[in-house]
PDB file of C-alpha atoms in Angstrom:
ATOM      1  CA  MET A   1     232.462 169.270  37.030  1.00 50.00           C
ATOM      2  CA  MET A   2     231.306 171.715  34.434  1.00 59.00           C
ATOM      3  CA  PRO A   3     230.772 170.371  30.929  1.00 60.00           C
ATOM      4  CA  GLY A   4     233.774 170.977  28.734  1.00 62.00           C
ATOM      5  CA  SER A   5     236.123 171.546  31.637  1.00 78.00           C
ATOM      6  CA  SER A   6     239.784 170.683  31.300  1.00 87.00           C
ATOM      7  CA  ASP A   7     239.386 167.892  33.889  1.00 91.00           C
ATOM      8  CA  GLU A   8     236.755 166.201  31.760  1.00 91.00           C
ATOM      9  CA  LYS A   9     238.949 166.517  28.682  1.00 93.00           C
ATOM     10  CA  LEU A  10     241.865 165.037  30.599  1.00 93.00           C
ATOM     11  CA  VAL A  11     239.753 162.089  31.767  1.00 93.00           C
ATOM     12  CA  ASN A  12     238.474 161.472  28.230  1.00 94.00           C
ATOM     13  CA  LYS A  13     242.027 161.556  26.895  1.00 95.00           C
ATOM     14  CA  ALA A  14     243.173 159.087  29.560  1.00 94.00           C
ATOM     15  CA  VAL A  15     240.290 156.716  28.799  1.00 94.00           C
ATOM     16  CA  ARG A  16     241.051 156.797  25.054  1.00 95.00           C
ATOM     17  CA  LYS A  17     244.718 156.138  25.748  1.00 95.00           C
ATOM     18  CA  ALA A  18     243.884 153.218  28.049  1.00 93.00           C
ATOM     19  CA  TRP A  19     241.561 151.691  25.437  1.00 94.00           C
ATOM     20  CA  ALA A  20     244.175 152.170  22.717  1.00 95.00           C
ATOM     21  CA  ARG A  21     246.687 150.216  24.791  1.00 94.00           C
ATOM     22  CA  LEU A  22     244.302 147.586  26.113  1.00 95.00           C
ATOM     23  CA  ILE A  23     242.414 146.555  22.976  1.00 94.00           C
ATOM     24  CA  PRO A  24     245.459 145.317  20.983  1.00 94.00           C
ATOM     25  CA  PHE A  25     246.662 143.313  24.001  1.00 95.00           C
ATOM     26  CA  LEU A  26     243.243 141.744  24.480  1.00 95.00           C
ATOM     27  CA  LEU A  27     242.974 140.872  20.781  1.00 95.00           C
ATOM     28  CA  VAL A  28     246.370 139.130  20.840  1.00 94.00           C
ATOM     29  CA  ALA A  29     245.380 137.259  24.007  1.00 93.00           C
ATOM     30  CA  LEU A  30     242.115 136.143  22.382  1.00 92.00           C
ATOM     31  CA  ILE A  31     243.917 134.915  19.256  1.00 91.00           C
ATOM     32  CA  LEU A  32     246.448 132.958  21.329  1.00 89.00           C
ATOM     33  CA  TYR A  33     243.645 131.459  23.422  1.00 87.00           C
ATOM     34  CA  ASN A  34     241.845 130.269  20.293  1.00 85.00           C
ATOM     35  CA  PHE A  35     245.035 128.744  18.836  1.00 84.00           C
ATOM     36  CA  ASP A  36     245.621 126.903  22.100  1.00 79.00           C
ATOM     37  CA  LYS A  37     242.030 125.666  22.194  1.00 78.00           C
ATOM     38  CA  ALA A  38     242.254 124.477  18.595  1.00 75.00           C
ATOM     39  CA  SER A  39     245.495 122.582  19.247  1.00 74.00           C
ATOM     40  CA  PHE A  40     243.842 120.654  22.096  1.00 69.00           C
ATOM     41  CA  THR A  41     240.917 119.828  19.812  1.00 71.00           C
ATOM     42  CA  PHE A  42     243.312 118.167  17.359  1.00 69.00           C
ATOM     43  CA  ALA A  43     245.473 116.526  20.039  1.00 70.00           C
ATOM     44  CA  ILE A  44     242.770 114.889  22.198  1.00 71.00           C
ATOM     45  CA  PRO A  45     241.771 112.115  19.743  1.00 72.00           C
ATOM     46  CA  GLY A  46     245.443 111.127  19.391  1.00 69.00           C
ATOM     47  CA  MET A  47     245.859 111.075  23.180  1.00 71.00           C
ATOM     48  CA  GLU A  48     242.839 108.840  23.648  1.00 70.00           C
ATOM     49  CA  SER A  49     244.071 106.255  21.140  1.00 67.00           C
ATOM     50  CA  ALA A  50     247.577 106.288  22.662  1.00 63.00           C
ATOM     51  CA  GLN A  51     246.234 105.291  26.103  1.00 62.00           C
ATOM     52  CA  ALA A  52     244.332 102.251  24.848  1.00 53.00           C
TER      53      ALA A  52
END
């Protein structure tokens, strides 16, 4: 491929579009994962005392 060719521009555009769609999804998934992890941190001590 020659530098600056239309194929290279098309690939760069596709990569930017993929990143623009993927990054927000990954950020939301990371936030939800951390909320879930935090809820287990608060729930585990209560679960341990309930079993005794």
